[in-house]
C-alpha cells in the first residue's frame, strides 16, 4: 500500500459564506483525499487532509490559490506533512462550525485522535 501523508490547514480571507467548504469537499473527493474542514469563529476555514503525497500537494495548492469561485483567499497555512501507515478517516467531510468556546475542545480532540493513531500504529508494528 502507498504511504499516506497528512497535514492540517487554515485558510484566511473571504472564505465563509462563499461555499468554500463545499468546493473543498468536492475537490478533496475528486483527488481521493480524506479528512475534514470547518468554519472557525475567527472567520477562517480549518481542516485536515490525508492521502497520497501528490494529491495532498495538489489540494494544498488549490486551497492556497483557487478556493470556491466567490472566495478570496489571502493566505493558507499548513502544518508539516507527516507520513502515516494508514488512513484515520473513511472520507472527506464538512464538520459543524467551530464556536469560540469549542476551540479548546477541538484542539484536545485532535491531540486525543493523534494519540490514538500513534497507539494504533505502535500496536500494528508488534
Short mmCIF file of C-alpha atoms in Angstrom, two decimals:
data_model
loop_
_atom_site.label_atom_id
_atom_site.label_comp_id
_atom_site.label_asym_id
_atom_site.label_seq_id
_atom_site.Cartn_x
_atom_site.Cartn_y
_atom_site.Cartn_z
CA UNK A 1 0.00 0.00 0.00
CA UNK A 2 1.22 3.51 -0.81
CA UNK A 3 2.14 5.81 2.04
CA UNK A 4 -0.45 8.18 3.45
CA UNK A 5 0.58 11.78 4.03
CA UNK A 6 -1.42 14.18 6.18
CA UNK A 7 -1.47 17.80 7.26
CA UNK A 8 -3.73 20.34 8.91
CA UNK A 9 -4.59 23.62 7.20
CA UNK A 10 -6.17 27.00 7.84
CA UNK A 11 -7.33 29.31 5.06
CA UNK A 12 -7.68 33.08 5.59
CA UNK A 13 -9.58 35.69 3.58
CA UNK A 14 -13.15 35.74 2.29
CA UNK A 15 -13.74 32.02 2.83
CA UNK A 16 -17.02 31.88 4.76
CA UNK A 17 -20.43 32.34 3.18
CA UNK A 18 -18.98 31.62 -0.28
CA UNK A 19 -19.37 27.79 -0.42
CA UNK A 20 -15.64 27.34 0.24
CA UNK A 21 -16.11 24.21 2.37
CA UNK A 22 -18.43 22.60 -0.20
CA UNK A 23 -15.95 23.23 -3.01
CA UNK A 24 -13.10 21.97 -0.80
CA UNK A 25 -15.08 18.79 -0.14
CA UNK A 26 -15.70 18.26 -3.87
CA UNK A 27 -12.02 18.88 -4.71
CA UNK A 28 -10.79 16.58 -1.94
CA UNK A 29 -13.14 13.78 -3.02
CA UNK A 30 -12.13 14.26 -6.67
CA UNK A 31 -8.49 13.81 -5.61
CA UNK A 32 -9.35 10.79 -3.44
CA UNK A 33 -8.37 12.56 -0.22
CA UNK A 34 -9.87 12.05 3.21
CA UNK A 35 -10.26 14.36 6.19
CA UNK A 36 -12.47 17.30 7.12
CA UNK A 37 -12.96 21.06 7.05
CA UNK A 38 -14.97 23.53 9.14
CA UNK A 39 -15.66 27.23 9.64
CA UNK A 40 -13.99 28.81 12.65
CA UNK A 41 -15.29 31.57 14.88
CA UNK A 42 -12.49 33.84 13.63
CA UNK A 43 -13.70 33.72 10.00
CA UNK A 44 -11.24 31.16 8.64
CA UNK A 45 -11.67 27.61 7.39
CA UNK A 46 -9.63 24.92 9.15
CA UNK A 47 -9.21 21.34 8.14
CA UNK A 48 -7.20 18.16 7.81
CA UNK A 49 -6.30 16.25 4.65
CA UNK A 50 -4.73 12.84 4.18
CA UNK A 51 -3.84 10.79 1.13
CA UNK A 52 -1.02 10.19 -1.37
CA UNK A 53 1.66 12.91 -1.37
CA UNK A 54 0.95 14.14 -4.93
CA UNK A 55 -2.78 14.58 -4.25
CA UNK A 56 -2.17 16.23 -0.86
CA UNK A 57 0.14 18.73 -2.59
CA UNK A 58 -2.45 19.38 -5.32
CA UNK A 59 -5.08 20.06 -2.63
CA UNK A 60 -2.72 22.41 -0.78
CA UNK A 61 -2.15 24.36 -3.98
CA UNK A 62 -5.92 24.53 -4.60
CA UNK A 63 -6.51 25.80 -1.05
CA UNK A 64 -3.82 28.50 -1.50
CA UNK A 65 -4.68 29.70 -4.99
CA UNK A 66 -8.17 28.68 -6.07
CA UNK A 67 -10.87 28.04 -3.48
CA UNK A 68 -14.52 28.47 -4.39
CA UNK A 69 -15.49 30.82 -7.24
CA UNK A 70 -16.71 33.56 -4.86
CA UNK A 71 -13.89 33.22 -2.30
CA UNK A 72 -10.88 35.49 -1.98
CA UNK A 73 -8.04 33.55 -0.37
CA UNK A 74 -5.49 35.82 1.31
CA UNK A 75 -3.28 33.02 2.59
CA UNK A 76 -3.31 29.38 3.59
CA UNK A 77 -1.08 27.88 6.27
CA UNK A 78 -0.26 24.22 6.65
CA UNK A 79 1.25 22.03 9.33
CA UNK A 80 4.28 20.00 8.35
CA UNK A 81 3.26 16.94 6.32
CA UNK A 82 3.65 13.73 8.23
CA UNK A 83 3.67 10.20 6.88
CA UNK A 84 1.23 7.69 8.33
CA UNK A 85 0.79 3.97 7.99
CA UNK A 86 -2.95 4.15 7.40
CA UNK A 87 -5.89 6.47 6.96
CA UNK A 88 -7.63 7.96 10.01
CA UNK A 89 -10.82 8.90 8.07
CA UNK A 90 -13.10 7.00 5.71
CA UNK A 91 -13.87 10.05 3.53
CA UNK A 92 -13.75 13.85 3.45
CA UNK A 93 -16.49 15.69 5.30
CA UNK A 94 -17.64 19.12 6.38
CA UNK A 95 -17.82 19.39 10.17
CA UNK A 96 -20.14 21.73 12.10
CA UNK A 97 -18.89 25.28 12.63
CA UNK A 98 -16.47 25.82 15.50
CA UNK A 99 -17.53 28.44 18.03
CA UNK A 100 -15.06 30.35 20.19
CA UNK A 101 -15.59 28.11 23.23
CA UNK A 102 -15.16 24.99 21.06
CA UNK A 103 -11.53 25.76 20.13
CA UNK A 104 -10.03 24.10 23.21
CA UNK A 105 -12.32 21.08 22.89
CA UNK A 106 -11.37 20.72 19.21
CA UNK A 107 -7.66 21.04 19.97
CA UNK A 108 -7.98 18.40 22.70
CA UNK A 109 -9.94 16.11 20.33
CA UNK A 110 -7.19 16.40 17.71
CA UNK A 111 -4.48 15.62 20.28
CA UNK A 112 -6.51 12.63 21.51
CA UNK A 113 -7.01 11.43 17.91
CA UNK A 114 -3.27 11.70 17.20
CA UNK A 115 -2.51 9.77 20.41
CA UNK A 116 -4.98 7.03 19.39
CA UNK A 117 -3.45 6.86 15.91
CA UNK A 118 0.07 6.65 17.35
CA UNK A 119 -1.02 3.90 19.74
CA UNK A 120 -2.69 2.02 16.87
CA UNK A 121 0.44 2.34 14.73
CA UNK A 122 2.67 1.10 17.56
CA UNK A 123 0.34 -1.83 18.17
CA UNK A 124 0.42 -2.78 14.47
CA UNK A 125 4.22 -2.88 14.48
CA UNK A 126 4.34 -5.57 17.22
#
